[in-house]
XYZ file of C-alpha atoms in Angstrom:
659
model
C 35.787 -28.466 -31.292
C 33.314 -26.737 -30.450
C 29.189 -26.710 -31.622
C 26.378 -24.346 -31.118
C 23.465 -26.510 -29.774
C 20.730 -23.697 -29.387
C 21.009 -19.871 -29.381
C 19.411 -16.448 -27.864
C 20.939 -13.254 -28.112
C 24.712 -14.000 -28.145
C 24.025 -16.726 -25.733
C 24.258 -20.217 -26.942
C 24.832 -23.915 -25.847
C 27.532 -25.834 -26.999
C 29.278 -28.468 -26.950
C 33.355 -27.527 -26.211
C 34.906 -31.209 -26.790
C 38.223 -32.155 -24.914
C 40.433 -35.118 -24.525
C 38.741 -35.906 -21.560
C 35.452 -36.032 -22.393
C 32.798 -33.075 -23.693
C 31.440 -29.668 -22.191
C 27.866 -29.070 -22.441
C 28.529 -24.394 -22.393
C 28.031 -22.317 -20.077
C 29.846 -23.743 -17.872
C 31.597 -23.009 -14.441
C 35.001 -24.463 -13.980
C 35.440 -24.550 -10.261
C 39.069 -23.042 -9.457
C 41.221 -26.436 -7.583
C 43.428 -25.655 -5.112
C 45.928 -27.772 -6.328
C 47.438 -30.207 -2.624
C 44.328 -28.533 -0.402
C 40.647 -28.998 -2.191
C 38.241 -30.143 0.600
C 35.392 -30.254 -2.023
C 34.600 -33.213 -4.374
C 33.593 -30.517 -7.432
C 32.528 -33.146 -9.309
C 29.660 -34.458 -6.983
C 28.162 -31.833 -7.179
C 27.872 -31.073 -11.143
C 30.979 -29.827 -12.344
C 31.878 -31.112 -15.984
C 34.825 -29.244 -15.817
C 37.557 -27.480 -13.197
C 40.530 -25.070 -13.662
C 44.131 -25.567 -11.426
C 46.728 -23.750 -12.321
C 49.944 -25.054 -13.611
C 52.281 -22.501 -11.860
C 51.501 -23.667 -8.553
C 52.569 -26.780 -9.145
C 55.592 -26.325 -11.111
C 56.621 -24.513 -8.221
C 56.282 -27.345 -5.947
C 58.886 -30.076 -6.229
C 56.206 -32.752 -4.767
C 53.293 -31.599 -6.955
C 55.396 -30.885 -9.749
C 57.222 -34.420 -9.362
C 53.899 -36.116 -9.377
C 51.724 -34.514 -12.156
C 53.963 -35.558 -14.297
C 54.149 -38.877 -13.379
C 50.494 -39.268 -12.733
C 48.919 -36.659 -14.537
C 46.917 -33.279 -13.467
C 43.703 -34.898 -13.589
C 45.193 -37.938 -10.699
C 46.741 -34.998 -8.901
C 43.463 -32.969 -7.884
C 41.834 -36.151 -8.090
C 39.276 -35.152 -10.945
C 38.287 -37.181 -14.479
C 36.754 -34.506 -16.237
C 38.754 -32.120 -18.669
C 40.754 -29.907 -16.617
C 41.665 -26.505 -18.100
C 44.777 -25.018 -16.388
C 46.222 -21.000 -15.854
C 49.978 -20.219 -16.521
C 51.057 -18.458 -13.619
C 49.525 -14.802 -15.170
C 48.361 -13.738 -11.778
C 51.184 -14.461 -10.243
C 53.047 -12.519 -12.284
C 50.875 -9.626 -12.108
C 51.113 -9.498 -8.784
C 55.526 -10.422 -7.428
C 55.940 -8.696 -10.834
C 57.569 -11.574 -12.267
C 58.066 -15.547 -12.708
C 60.570 -17.883 -13.131
C 59.469 -19.996 -16.228
C 59.168 -18.773 -19.716
C 56.535 -18.338 -21.660
C 57.322 -21.700 -24.458
C 58.238 -23.794 -20.856
C 54.839 -22.712 -19.205
C 53.041 -24.438 -22.316
C 55.822 -27.331 -22.409
C 54.598 -28.007 -18.187
C 51.233 -27.962 -18.822
C 51.211 -30.463 -21.955
C 53.535 -32.595 -19.759
C 50.688 -32.840 -16.800
C 48.753 -33.242 -19.191
C 46.091 -29.972 -19.224
C 43.580 -30.356 -21.557
C 43.295 -26.399 -22.186
C 46.446 -24.733 -21.246
C 47.584 -20.558 -21.598
C 50.052 -19.097 -22.899
C 51.712 -16.280 -20.240
C 49.767 -12.905 -20.926
C 50.499 -10.386 -18.421
C 47.630 -9.382 -16.689
C 46.681 -5.590 -16.869
C 44.220 -3.876 -14.626
C 41.717 -1.665 -14.467
C 41.817 2.805 -15.370
C 46.109 2.175 -15.074
C 47.925 4.379 -17.766
C 47.512 4.070 -21.513
C 51.352 3.554 -22.130
C 51.111 0.792 -19.618
C 48.131 -0.982 -20.845
C 49.820 -0.725 -24.179
C 53.412 -2.202 -23.517
C 52.033 -4.447 -21.280
C 49.064 -5.908 -24.410
C 52.203 -6.108 -27.213
C 53.632 -8.412 -24.996
C 50.997 -10.618 -23.955
C 49.684 -10.615 -27.872
C 53.854 -12.146 -28.835
C 53.733 -14.544 -26.374
C 50.219 -16.165 -27.746
C 51.526 -15.573 -31.282
C 54.319 -17.528 -30.275
C 52.339 -19.985 -27.915
C 49.916 -21.256 -30.844
C 53.400 -21.208 -33.333
C 54.794 -23.189 -30.555
C 52.086 -25.941 -29.671
C 51.824 -26.102 -34.145
C 55.326 -26.899 -34.722
C 55.641 -29.409 -31.527
C 52.481 -30.705 -31.955
C 51.093 -30.511 -28.502
C 47.607 -32.064 -28.815
C 46.953 -29.122 -26.115
C 43.658 -26.885 -26.564
C 45.503 -23.652 -26.143
C 43.950 -20.326 -24.422
C 44.826 -17.304 -25.941
C 43.692 -14.161 -23.835
C 42.162 -10.415 -24.463
C 43.831 -7.856 -22.281
C 43.547 -3.968 -22.736
C 42.714 -3.102 -19.133
C 39.566 -1.116 -19.712
C 40.968 0.732 -23.239
C 38.496 -0.332 -25.362
C 40.713 0.028 -28.497
C 42.982 -2.035 -27.132
C 40.225 -4.092 -26.462
C 39.032 -3.857 -30.316
C 43.212 -4.041 -31.661
C 43.889 -7.132 -29.339
C 40.980 -9.459 -30.330
C 41.185 -8.718 -33.909
C 45.389 -9.927 -33.821
C 44.838 -13.023 -31.519
C 42.112 -14.162 -33.573
C 44.169 -14.476 -36.704
C 46.589 -17.257 -35.088
C 43.725 -19.944 -34.825
C 43.293 -20.321 -31.068
C 41.542 -23.059 -29.929
C 40.053 -20.520 -26.520
C 39.746 -17.144 -25.934
C 39.577 -15.632 -22.331
C 38.845 -12.497 -21.629
C 41.668 -11.414 -19.046
C 41.730 -8.288 -15.987
C 38.460 -8.201 -14.638
C 38.176 -9.341 -11.552
C 39.032 -5.856 -9.994
C 36.073 -4.554 -12.448
C 33.713 -7.228 -11.040
C 35.423 -6.217 -7.166
C 34.442 -2.125 -7.792
C 30.838 -2.426 -9.222
C 31.840 -1.573 -12.502
C 29.610 -3.780 -14.758
C 29.076 -1.208 -16.838
C 32.393 -1.084 -17.660
C 33.212 -4.741 -17.666
C 30.052 -4.807 -19.948
C 32.341 -1.959 -22.586
C 34.986 -4.006 -21.840
C 33.661 -7.425 -22.408
C 31.863 -6.513 -25.671
C 34.437 -4.589 -26.961
C 36.028 -8.573 -27.303
C 33.760 -10.568 -28.264
C 32.632 -8.357 -31.493
C 35.888 -9.442 -32.931
C 36.073 -12.899 -32.193
C 35.001 -15.303 -34.034
C 32.179 -17.238 -33.208
C 33.689 -20.422 -33.670
C 35.433 -20.207 -30.753
C 33.755 -20.598 -26.899
C 34.981 -17.655 -24.576
C 35.510 -17.717 -20.846
C 35.723 -14.945 -18.619
C 38.282 -14.932 -16.435
C 37.222 -14.664 -12.633
C 33.842 -14.645 -12.574
C 32.936 -16.320 -9.354
C 30.135 -14.790 -8.752
C 26.534 -16.440 -9.273
C 24.508 -12.590 -9.839
C 26.139 -12.001 -12.860
C 26.607 -15.519 -15.398
C 23.440 -14.362 -16.863
C 24.823 -10.766 -17.998
C 27.600 -12.305 -19.091
C 26.232 -15.071 -20.910
C 23.904 -12.547 -22.360
C 27.064 -11.192 -24.414
C 28.117 -14.087 -25.276
C 30.412 -15.460 -22.802
C 30.621 -19.576 -22.298
C 32.547 -20.824 -19.181
C 33.597 -18.961 -16.204
C 35.996 -20.047 -13.499
C 34.728 -19.834 -9.586
C 37.310 -19.287 -6.485
C 34.380 -17.714 -5.303
C 32.696 -20.417 -4.193
C 35.816 -21.425 -1.691
C 36.925 -17.509 -0.658
C 33.442 -16.254 0.698
C 33.139 -19.214 2.653
C 35.906 -18.521 4.386
C 34.650 -15.395 5.051
C 31.553 -16.549 5.972
C 29.468 -15.566 3.193
C 26.888 -17.498 1.432
C 26.526 -16.788 -2.739
C 23.101 -16.079 -3.821
C 21.858 -15.012 -7.288
C 20.914 -11.831 -4.982
C 23.751 -11.354 -3.795
C 26.213 -12.105 -0.652
C 25.017 -13.054 3.330
C 26.799 -12.372 5.851
C 26.592 -15.860 8.267
C 26.312 -14.029 10.913
C 23.277 -11.523 9.599
C 21.319 -15.342 8.455
C 18.223 -15.874 10.426
C 17.059 -18.105 7.469
C 18.860 -20.246 5.351
C 18.856 -18.127 1.787
C 18.053 -21.736 -0.272
C 16.818 -25.243 -0.616
C 20.733 -26.759 -1.034
C 21.304 -30.077 1.261
C 23.539 -27.425 3.253
C 20.827 -25.377 3.641
C 18.026 -27.685 3.561
C 19.536 -29.704 6.494
C 21.587 -26.365 8.821
C 20.302 -23.766 10.337
C 22.880 -20.383 10.489
C 22.923 -21.325 14.234
C 23.594 -24.611 13.129
C 26.737 -23.414 10.829
C 27.967 -20.703 13.631
C 28.374 -23.362 15.637
C 30.615 -25.518 14.000
C 34.416 -26.119 14.011
C 35.597 -23.061 10.713
C 36.550 -26.398 9.006
C 33.730 -27.752 9.002
C 31.578 -24.506 8.470
C 33.826 -23.034 5.362
C 33.662 -26.945 3.684
C 29.680 -26.386 4.352
C 29.542 -22.923 3.147
C 31.232 -23.405 -0.068
C 29.560 -26.740 -0.789
C 26.399 -24.208 -0.612
C 28.375 -21.611 -2.635
C 28.929 -24.790 -5.448
C 25.535 -25.678 -5.583
C 23.746 -22.382 -6.020
C 26.567 -21.417 -8.963
C 25.575 -24.113 -10.761
C 22.182 -23.979 -10.376
C 22.441 -21.140 -11.896
C 24.397 -22.131 -14.765
C 21.235 -24.784 -15.377
C 18.771 -22.539 -15.443
C 20.891 -20.196 -17.635
C 20.552 -22.598 -20.353
C 17.021 -23.882 -20.311
C 16.878 -20.047 -20.884
C 18.625 -19.772 -23.748
C 16.617 -22.972 -24.887
C 13.609 -22.128 -23.728
C 14.580 -18.513 -25.483
C 13.879 -16.397 -22.352
C 17.326 -15.737 -21.629
C 16.137 -11.542 -21.288
C 13.368 -12.331 -19.573
C 16.525 -13.826 -16.936
C 18.891 -10.953 -17.243
C 16.952 -8.318 -16.864
C 15.753 -10.180 -13.340
C 19.290 -10.831 -11.947
C 20.213 -7.341 -13.035
C 17.551 -5.740 -10.894
C 19.738 -7.610 -7.804
C 21.617 -4.278 -7.170
C 21.471 -1.421 -8.779
C 25.154 -1.573 -10.558
C 24.005 -4.090 -11.991
C 21.228 -2.778 -13.163
C 23.951 0.067 -15.220
C 25.470 -2.602 -16.692
C 21.858 -3.722 -18.171
C 21.225 0.185 -19.789
C 24.748 -0.143 -20.383
C 24.275 -3.604 -23.001
C 21.187 -1.789 -24.084
C 24.126 0.275 -26.582
C 24.864 -3.158 -28.411
C 20.994 -3.505 -29.393
C 22.126 -3.605 -32.686
C 24.760 -5.866 -32.139
C 22.284 -8.634 -30.551
C 19.671 -8.563 -32.563
C 21.826 -9.883 -35.180
C 22.421 -12.927 -33.495
C 18.902 -13.156 -31.967
C 16.814 -15.823 -33.449
C 13.367 -15.046 -35.664
C 11.703 -17.117 -33.693
C 11.502 -18.522 -29.913
C 9.766 -21.365 -28.260
C 8.742 -18.673 -24.997
C 6.088 -15.652 -25.679
C 7.950 -11.941 -24.954
C 8.008 -10.909 -21.616
C 7.793 -7.382 -20.917
C 9.881 -6.241 -17.375
C 10.673 -2.496 -17.751
C 12.556 -0.074 -19.701
C 15.657 -1.677 -20.558
C 13.142 -4.450 -21.746
C 13.072 -2.272 -25.350
C 16.582 -2.663 -25.569
C 16.046 -6.332 -27.143
C 16.051 -8.058 -30.398
C 12.838 -8.361 -30.681
C 11.744 -4.576 -31.385
C 14.500 -3.278 -33.238
C 13.605 -6.157 -36.232
C 10.237 -4.710 -35.743
C 10.564 -1.391 -36.198
C 13.781 -2.423 -38.987
C 10.737 -4.335 -40.609
C 8.455 -1.785 -40.563
C 10.763 0.865 -41.874
C 11.157 -1.363 -45.064
C 7.920 -2.243 -46.300
C 5.381 -0.213 -48.402
C 3.551 2.753 -46.865
C -0.541 3.831 -48.125
C -1.051 7.601 -47.288
C -3.274 6.845 -43.953
C -2.397 5.576 -40.593
C -5.318 4.320 -39.649
C -4.051 3.988 -35.539
C -6.678 1.616 -32.894
C -5.685 0.916 -28.968
C -5.169 -2.031 -28.458
C -7.390 -4.995 -27.784
C -7.241 -8.968 -26.490
C -4.710 -10.564 -28.500
C -4.274 -11.298 -30.784
C -6.007 -7.634 -31.929
C -7.203 -8.738 -35.360
C -9.438 -11.628 -34.607
C -11.011 -8.578 -31.411
C -11.147 -5.982 -34.013
C -14.426 -5.700 -35.904
C -17.575 -3.282 -36.867
C -17.661 0.707 -36.389
C -14.790 1.315 -34.596
C -15.087 4.249 -32.938
C -14.386 8.150 -32.984
C -11.157 8.498 -34.086
C -9.026 11.924 -35.162
C -6.821 13.308 -38.325
C -3.255 13.690 -37.145
C -1.964 15.552 -39.556
C -3.214 17.746 -42.875
C -7.232 16.277 -42.933
C -7.950 14.800 -46.420
C -10.223 12.355 -47.653
C -10.106 8.923 -46.293
C -9.811 5.648 -49.024
C -9.833 2.875 -46.217
C -8.173 0.800 -49.624
C -4.921 3.098 -49.421
C -5.191 2.867 -45.117
C -2.379 1.314 -43.111
C -4.371 0.196 -40.408
C -2.011 -0.722 -36.908
C -2.581 -1.481 -33.653
C -0.659 0.819 -30.820
C 0.394 -0.666 -27.667
C 3.146 -2.055 -25.851
C 6.445 -3.264 -26.655
C 6.040 -3.086 -30.016
C 5.077 0.332 -30.421
C 3.228 -0.011 -33.670
C 1.521 -2.939 -35.421
C -0.278 -4.018 -38.726
C -2.965 -6.002 -38.535
C -2.670 -7.719 -41.369
C 0.829 -9.068 -39.610
C -0.332 -8.717 -36.049
C -0.064 -13.126 -35.091
C 3.545 -13.230 -36.041
C 6.152 -14.101 -34.242
C 6.088 -12.044 -31.233
C 3.887 -9.227 -32.252
C 0.669 -11.491 -30.169
C 3.225 -13.676 -28.285
C 4.128 -11.492 -25.398
C 2.633 -9.896 -22.175
C 3.462 -6.022 -21.059
C 1.617 -4.354 -17.941
C -1.692 -2.593 -18.516
C -0.005 0.539 -16.252
C 2.499 1.921 -18.563
C 5.482 3.266 -17.456
C 7.544 6.849 -18.529
C 10.153 5.362 -20.504
C 7.892 3.408 -23.001
C 5.038 6.373 -22.955
C 8.145 8.065 -24.713
C 8.694 4.670 -26.268
C 5.148 4.808 -27.625
C 5.105 8.378 -28.917
C 8.384 8.741 -30.961
C 7.064 5.439 -32.656
C 4.127 7.503 -33.853
C 6.350 10.760 -34.332
C 8.820 9.083 -36.732
C 6.425 6.592 -38.699
C 4.049 10.416 -39.083
C 7.020 11.154 -41.866
C 5.915 8.142 -43.759
C 2.506 9.139 -44.016
C -0.281 12.052 -45.724
C -1.926 12.116 -41.926
C -2.273 9.834 -38.999
C -6.615 8.479 -37.657
C -5.567 8.248 -34.509
C -9.200 6.897 -31.890
C -9.836 9.072 -29.032
C -8.634 7.143 -26.564
C -5.275 6.967 -27.720
C -5.720 11.051 -27.361
C -6.429 11.488 -24.311
C -2.866 8.936 -22.988
C -0.398 10.613 -24.710
C 1.063 13.630 -25.886
C 0.277 14.946 -29.100
C 0.527 17.578 -30.618
C -3.000 19.287 -30.104
C -2.824 22.090 -33.339
C -1.585 19.167 -35.740
C -4.845 16.809 -34.769
C -8.523 17.518 -36.643
C -11.977 16.108 -35.629
C -12.871 13.836 -38.154
C -16.226 12.330 -38.202
C -15.596 8.953 -40.926
C -16.059 6.191 -39.742
C -13.475 3.592 -39.754
C -13.860 -0.683 -40.137
C -11.217 -3.110 -40.152
C -12.360 -5.593 -42.745
C -10.506 -9.031 -42.395
C -9.115 -9.933 -45.588
C -7.107 -13.294 -45.495
C -5.385 -13.339 -48.911
C -3.774 -9.449 -48.208
C -3.041 -10.367 -44.935
C -1.387 -13.314 -46.045
C 0.505 -11.262 -48.817
C 1.688 -8.774 -45.972
C 2.884 -11.243 -43.888
C 4.944 -12.074 -46.766
C 6.913 -8.994 -46.574
C 7.128 -8.699 -43.405
C 8.880 -12.062 -44.073
C 10.694 -12.214 -46.718
C 10.943 -7.992 -48.011
C 8.540 -6.337 -49.965
C 6.923 -7.498 -53.140
C 7.590 -11.304 -51.616
C 3.412 -11.012 -51.129
C 3.079 -10.267 -55.270
C 5.012 -12.982 -56.145
C 4.354 -16.105 -53.990
C 0.342 -15.299 -53.995
C -0.048 -14.007 -57.866
C -3.104 -16.335 -59.109
C -7.002 -18.361 -57.986
C -5.400 -18.628 -54.538
C -7.130 -21.101 -51.993
C -7.098 -21.103 -47.956
C -7.087 -24.279 -45.903
C -8.550 -23.360 -41.993
C -7.675 -25.131 -38.825
C -10.975 -26.298 -37.956
C -10.287 -26.330 -34.443
C -8.887 -22.968 -34.308
C -9.513 -20.916 -37.779
C -5.730 -20.348 -38.387
C -4.868 -20.305 -42.164
C -2.771 -23.692 -42.337
C -2.318 -24.224 -46.266
C -2.066 -21.748 -49.006
C -1.949 -23.340 -52.645
C -2.088 -20.364 -56.354
C -3.405 -22.393 -58.685
C -3.469 -25.884 -57.678
C -0.337 -25.590 -56.372
C 0.917 -25.834 -52.898
C 2.697 -22.656 -52.223
C 3.193 -22.266 -48.407
C 2.175 -23.297 -45.381
C 1.215 -21.122 -42.088
C 3.307 -22.278 -38.849
C 0.802 -22.422 -36.222
C 3.439 -21.469 -33.917
C 4.309 -18.265 -35.034
C 2.672 -17.359 -37.511
C 5.237 -17.066 -40.587
C 5.361 -18.121 -43.331
C 7.061 -22.727 -44.177
C 8.146 -22.697 -48.036
C 6.757 -25.706 -50.451
C 9.388 -26.899 -53.147
C 7.023 -24.689 -55.389
C 6.840 -21.428 -52.735
C 10.963 -21.569 -53.237
C 10.724 -21.696 -56.368
C 8.526 -19.037 -57.182
C 10.093 -16.719 -54.758
C 13.648 -17.354 -56.410
C 12.392 -16.279 -59.294
C 11.376 -12.711 -57.903
C 14.538 -11.605 -55.721
C 17.689 -11.117 -56.651
C 21.166 -12.880 -55.592
C 22.033 -12.882 -53.120
C 18.729 -12.229 -51.088
C 17.014 -15.164 -48.653
C 19.894 -16.861 -50.926
C 22.649 -19.453 -48.729
C 25.130 -20.473 -51.713
C 27.120 -24.430 -50.958
C 29.892 -25.458 -52.896
C 29.820 -28.262 -55.795
C 30.995 -30.484 -53.351
C 27.988 -30.029 -50.357
C 25.576 -29.470 -54.544
C 24.364 -33.119 -54.637
C 23.539 -33.872 -51.367
C 21.853 -30.627 -50.728
C 19.612 -31.779 -53.843
C 19.017 -35.226 -51.628
C 17.061 -32.625 -48.851
C 20.846 -34.141 -46.656
C 21.623 -30.759 -44.298
C 23.796 -28.116 -45.113
C 27.686 -28.035 -42.650
C 28.778 -24.856 -42.465
C 32.072 -25.714 -44.408
C 29.730 -26.220 -47.077
C 28.618 -22.256 -47.209
C 30.110 -20.424 -49.680
C 28.220 -16.851 -49.528
C 24.876 -16.666 -48.053
C 22.522 -12.798 -47.545
C 23.852 -11.118 -44.141
C 20.774 -9.989 -43.659
C 19.782 -14.181 -42.355
C 19.319 -15.019 -38.809
C 18.884 -18.340 -36.572
C 15.385 -19.624 -37.891
C 14.718 -18.155 -40.799
C 13.202 -19.266 -44.367
C 15.965 -19.955 -46.602
C 16.274 -20.356 -50.229
C 19.517 -22.785 -51.075
C 21.687 -22.256 -54.229
C 24.462 -22.810 -55.734
C 27.666 -20.500 -56.662
C 25.519 -20.130 -60.746
C 21.933 -19.056 -57.729
C 20.582 -22.835 -59.295
C 18.471 -23.158 -56.967
C 18.968 -26.343 -54.882
C 16.742 -26.725 -51.627
C 14.552 -24.750 -49.178
C 15.526 -24.633 -45.361
C 15.890 -23.324 -42.267
C 18.801 -21.528 -41.012
C 19.919 -22.665 -37.512
C 22.692 -20.103 -37.253
C 22.777 -16.795 -39.106
C 25.626 -15.790 -41.498
C 28.448 -14.684 -39.151
C 28.234 -17.284 -37.409
C 28.188 -20.531 -40.344
C 30.944 -17.689 -41.726
C 32.817 -18.674 -38.637
C 31.995 -22.294 -38.129
C 34.220 -25.216 -40.371
C 32.113 -27.777 -38.928
C 28.025 -27.855 -37.984
C 25.060 -27.505 -39.376
C 24.281 -24.825 -40.895
C 20.568 -24.911 -42.841
C 18.354 -28.102 -41.698
C 17.223 -28.767 -45.115
C 13.716 -29.489 -45.533
C 12.905 -30.125 -49.043
C 15.569 -30.352 -52.144
C 15.746 -30.445 -55.965
C 16.806 -32.929 -57.775
C 18.148 -33.202 -61.133
């Protein structure tokens, strides 16, 4: 029903399958008011829409037509249709004359693709007692609806809405309860007031505490989120679907949407974009129009801007630069920036879902970039690597640093206890933004060279670099710091001593490939893979390492785009023999074993266990339940996602080991 096609942080491009066609997510569902729609949303690019089944149910004429012809003909839309249950009316009026199973029956009867149980939307900042009472009813009705669907063989997909107001523990518990009942989609409800009040930091908490406890194999719908300026932030958190009545409601108030905010028509001298409406009309033209015609045109603009932003976000996910887009969008308003900074509290979770390599470079756009998963992952890997006695810190040069540092490197100072310098027992690193400490032997690995940052550093980045040095000083007996670094950062001068020894960086390809292996696969992997007579072949055009053989056998290739090692069958055997279960491993069941040995891709339903540290894009060893090596390949998802899904590819197998 749902399959991931591309990933970036928690964002994913996916395919949602319904009776009336497939939907590529993230997707925007324009709200269609039954009997009052003025815009052909399909003509403007909408693949899925949402309408209100309770409004149809309450209107005798609409109800009769919907029951006879179906909801698709009623609203003149051939694609997938989601319907709400009347929960909004329930929250406004306190009671409605339809029951939970009755509204499920009605949605199925009118041919809805995705229906919704009758939840209780609980506004933000109510009392805990109120939120708890409402949540209890919501969970009971969700369970009742799912069971009713199973008992009556209802084909319609079913939403179960996560509620809990702004009590994060209630959001946690609601999501945990709902994931047990195997719903088809999980909307996150009652968040519109937070957006209307610009409480984007609270919105982030509510969304993340819902999504952290929901399964990865089911789409999540952020209900009522219709303004394009927030789409990127919410997609980065893992939201797949949005619904928008804003395109019409704002138009009725002569307001034009944009990714930078909202424009009032009365204040416009120029039209805000290059859509069909903005290219054809001027603000004066619109102001002079009849109200009905003006609303239709502004709504068309609003829909075009909203759908264009969704397409921009999807492309950013494919390119791997979604977070740059998020940071750009969130600078449109201080309240959005609050939301982005609150998202930094969930950086460890986002890192887990972030692929190990991407198509695009890492761009530092401000202090918020320091919270990104790539930086968290790099610092974590550095902590795990073996350390020598001395750390030598170089100032940044042109990237890749290791190819532009040579010869005598100038004057250094000792930070810590002064001792005799032994270059064989020293780690050489560059100190630079945004990754802090970059070992010269691994500096070509993504994204340590594939990044850009301003030369003029902000206060947060300076503090970040100083914190890196302070932390890693604990791992070394002494640190040699280049004089230019001492001049630019605030160090404890009482611990800095003059150092007159010459420092030189000597390139060593074998040391380099071993360091990359340790960084990529774990400490000790370099010695395991490259023990023996090593032969390295380089590209004649670029001089980069391409093929690595040991004792006449090809062990690994180095990928040109990111300098990661791609194992051969021989390399897979060496890594498997040198590491303990479940390190770097994906375990498949006996049904999958013969296909895996033949080099066929591994699907999620056949994976029974795997190393929890595997990220999307990682090189992996594929084994059976006896830890017998079957194949090598690349993970397309992380371990949580693979465990959650019962369909779709988990591992792209490269080479199988036939018996």
